XYZ file of C-alpha atoms in Angstrom:
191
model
C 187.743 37.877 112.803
C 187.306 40.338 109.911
C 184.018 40.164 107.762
C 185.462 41.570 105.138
C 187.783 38.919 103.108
C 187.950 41.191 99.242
C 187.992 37.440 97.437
C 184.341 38.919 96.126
C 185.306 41.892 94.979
C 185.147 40.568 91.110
C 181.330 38.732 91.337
C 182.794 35.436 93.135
C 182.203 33.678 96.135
C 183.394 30.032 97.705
C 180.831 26.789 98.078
C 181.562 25.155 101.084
C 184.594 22.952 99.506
C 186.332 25.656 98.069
C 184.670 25.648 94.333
C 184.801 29.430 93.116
C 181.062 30.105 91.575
C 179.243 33.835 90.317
C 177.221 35.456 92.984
C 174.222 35.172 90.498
C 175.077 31.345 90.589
C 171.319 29.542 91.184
C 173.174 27.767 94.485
C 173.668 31.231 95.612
C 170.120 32.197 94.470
C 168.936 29.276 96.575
C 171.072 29.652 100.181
C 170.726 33.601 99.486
C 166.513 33.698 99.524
C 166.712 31.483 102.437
C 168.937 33.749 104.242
C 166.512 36.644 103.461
C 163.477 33.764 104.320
C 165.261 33.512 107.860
C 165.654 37.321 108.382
C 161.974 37.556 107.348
C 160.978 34.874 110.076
C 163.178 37.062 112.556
C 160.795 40.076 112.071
C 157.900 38.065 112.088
C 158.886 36.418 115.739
C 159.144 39.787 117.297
C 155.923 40.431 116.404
C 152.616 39.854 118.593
C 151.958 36.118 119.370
C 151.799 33.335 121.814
C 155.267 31.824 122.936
C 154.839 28.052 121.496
C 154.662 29.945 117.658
C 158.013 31.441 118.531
C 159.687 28.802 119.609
C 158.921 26.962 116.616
C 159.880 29.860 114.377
C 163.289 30.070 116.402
C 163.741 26.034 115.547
C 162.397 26.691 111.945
C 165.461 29.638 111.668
C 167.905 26.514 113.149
C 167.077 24.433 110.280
C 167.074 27.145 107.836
C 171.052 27.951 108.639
C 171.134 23.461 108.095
C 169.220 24.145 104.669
C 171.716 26.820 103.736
C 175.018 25.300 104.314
C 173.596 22.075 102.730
C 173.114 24.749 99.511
C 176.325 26.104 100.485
C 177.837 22.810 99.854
C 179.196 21.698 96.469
C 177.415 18.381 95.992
C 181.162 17.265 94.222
C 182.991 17.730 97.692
C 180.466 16.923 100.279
C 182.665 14.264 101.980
C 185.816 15.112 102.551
C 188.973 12.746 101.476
C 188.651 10.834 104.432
C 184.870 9.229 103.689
C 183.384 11.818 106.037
C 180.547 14.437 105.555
C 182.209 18.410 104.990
C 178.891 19.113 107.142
C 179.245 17.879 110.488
C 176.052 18.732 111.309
C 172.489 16.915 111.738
C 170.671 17.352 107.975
C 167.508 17.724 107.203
C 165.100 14.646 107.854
C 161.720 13.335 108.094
C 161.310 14.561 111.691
C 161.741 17.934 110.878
C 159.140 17.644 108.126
C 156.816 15.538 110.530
C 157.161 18.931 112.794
C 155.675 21.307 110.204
C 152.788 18.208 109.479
C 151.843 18.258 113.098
C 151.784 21.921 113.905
C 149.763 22.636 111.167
C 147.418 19.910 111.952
C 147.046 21.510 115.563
C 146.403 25.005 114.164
C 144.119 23.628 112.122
C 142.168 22.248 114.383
C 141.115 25.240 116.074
C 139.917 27.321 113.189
C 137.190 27.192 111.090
C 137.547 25.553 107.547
C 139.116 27.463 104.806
C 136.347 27.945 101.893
C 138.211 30.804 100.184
C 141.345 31.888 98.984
C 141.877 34.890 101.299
C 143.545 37.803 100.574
C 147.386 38.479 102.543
C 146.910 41.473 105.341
C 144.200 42.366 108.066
C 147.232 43.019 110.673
C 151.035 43.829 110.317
C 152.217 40.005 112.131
C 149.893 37.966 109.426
C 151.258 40.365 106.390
C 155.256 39.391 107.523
C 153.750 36.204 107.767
C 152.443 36.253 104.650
C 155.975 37.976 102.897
C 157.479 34.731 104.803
C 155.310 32.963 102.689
C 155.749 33.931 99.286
C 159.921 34.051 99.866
C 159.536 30.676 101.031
C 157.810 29.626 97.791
C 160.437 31.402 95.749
C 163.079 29.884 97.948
C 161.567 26.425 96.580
C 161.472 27.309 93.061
C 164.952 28.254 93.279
C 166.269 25.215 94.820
C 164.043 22.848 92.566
C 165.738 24.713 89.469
C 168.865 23.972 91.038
C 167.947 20.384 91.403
C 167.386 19.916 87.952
C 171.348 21.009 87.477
C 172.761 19.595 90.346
C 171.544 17.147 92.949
C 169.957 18.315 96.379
C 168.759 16.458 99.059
C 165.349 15.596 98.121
C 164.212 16.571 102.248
C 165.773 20.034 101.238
C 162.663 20.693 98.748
C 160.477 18.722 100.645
C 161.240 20.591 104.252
C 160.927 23.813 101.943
C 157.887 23.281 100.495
C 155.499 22.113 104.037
C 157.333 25.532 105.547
C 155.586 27.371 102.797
C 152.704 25.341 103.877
C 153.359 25.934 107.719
C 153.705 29.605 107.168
C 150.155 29.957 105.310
C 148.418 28.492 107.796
C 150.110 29.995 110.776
C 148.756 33.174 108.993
C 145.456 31.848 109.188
C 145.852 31.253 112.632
C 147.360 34.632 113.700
C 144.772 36.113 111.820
C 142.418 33.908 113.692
C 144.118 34.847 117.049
C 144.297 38.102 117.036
C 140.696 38.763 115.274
C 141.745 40.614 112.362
C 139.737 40.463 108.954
C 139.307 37.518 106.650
C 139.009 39.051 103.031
C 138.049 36.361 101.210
C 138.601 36.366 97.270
C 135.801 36.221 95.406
C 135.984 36.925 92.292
C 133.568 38.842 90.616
C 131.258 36.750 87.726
C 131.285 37.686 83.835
C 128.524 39.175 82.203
């Protein structure tokens, strides 16, 4: 199979469907900061940590590909002439969301309360953790602008928004593992 196809050459790519859209297109926006979300979670799995954190990274990067070819998908030719779904594939759904819910629950269980906003670093794994973070949140910006154009499954946002979640706390907690620094904000007071 040949990765190169040249039908991009001129600032164009396919939706799953067939519908020609710009590369700067918002869907593409969307499924393309996902893409770099999931290459991000990559690095951050290699790094230092117990097994149980990757293996839910590795089925967080599964449902990440699901999120993008949902994106990928024009909502106008999602199901296909015969009645059936273009993705053949289990979606998004309350499960996977319930999955975040509970592993942050567990992490957070084991660490002392959060009085602070902290400041992102203190070892390399929590500052890719932290990067995974913030292109998750932009991830979820770009997808809810979508929505406002085009419809998108409403887990979509949802799932995208408790991973941001997920990912802050599992930076607490790899901070908390591996006994790096804190820095808590505090701002400093007027005169």
């Amino acid at each position: 199979m040949k990765i190169y196809t040249k039908t991009g050459d001129t600032g164009s790519t396919s939706l799953f469907g067939g519908t020609r859209v710009s590369k700067h297109h918002i869907r593409i926006n969307g499924y393309g900061t996902v893409d770099e979300l999931n290459s991000w979670l990559g690095l951050l799995r290699d790094q230092e940590m117990n097994l149980h954190f990757r293996e839910i990274l590795i089925t967080i990067q599964d449902k990440l590909f699901t999120v993008g070819a949902i994106l990928a998908t024009d909502p106008e030719k999602a199901q296909l002439k015969s009645g059936k779904d273009r993705l053949n594939i289990p979606l998004i759904d309350n499960a996977d969301v319930e999955l975040l819910e509970k592993e942050m629950d567990n992490m957070n269980e084991t660490m002392p309360p959060m009085t602070h906003f902290i400041l992102p670093g203190g070892h390399t794994t929590v500052s890719y953790c932290h990067i995974a973070r913030t292109i998750c949140r932009r991830a979820e910006r770009m997808v809810s602008q979508l929505n406002e154009y085009e419809p998108v499954d409403s887990l979509v946002l949802i799932y995208l928004n408790r991973l941001s979640d997920y990912l802050f706390v599992l930076a607490r907690k790899l901070s908390y593992d591996l006994k790096a620094d804190e820095i808590k904000w505090i701002p400093e007071k007027k005169d």
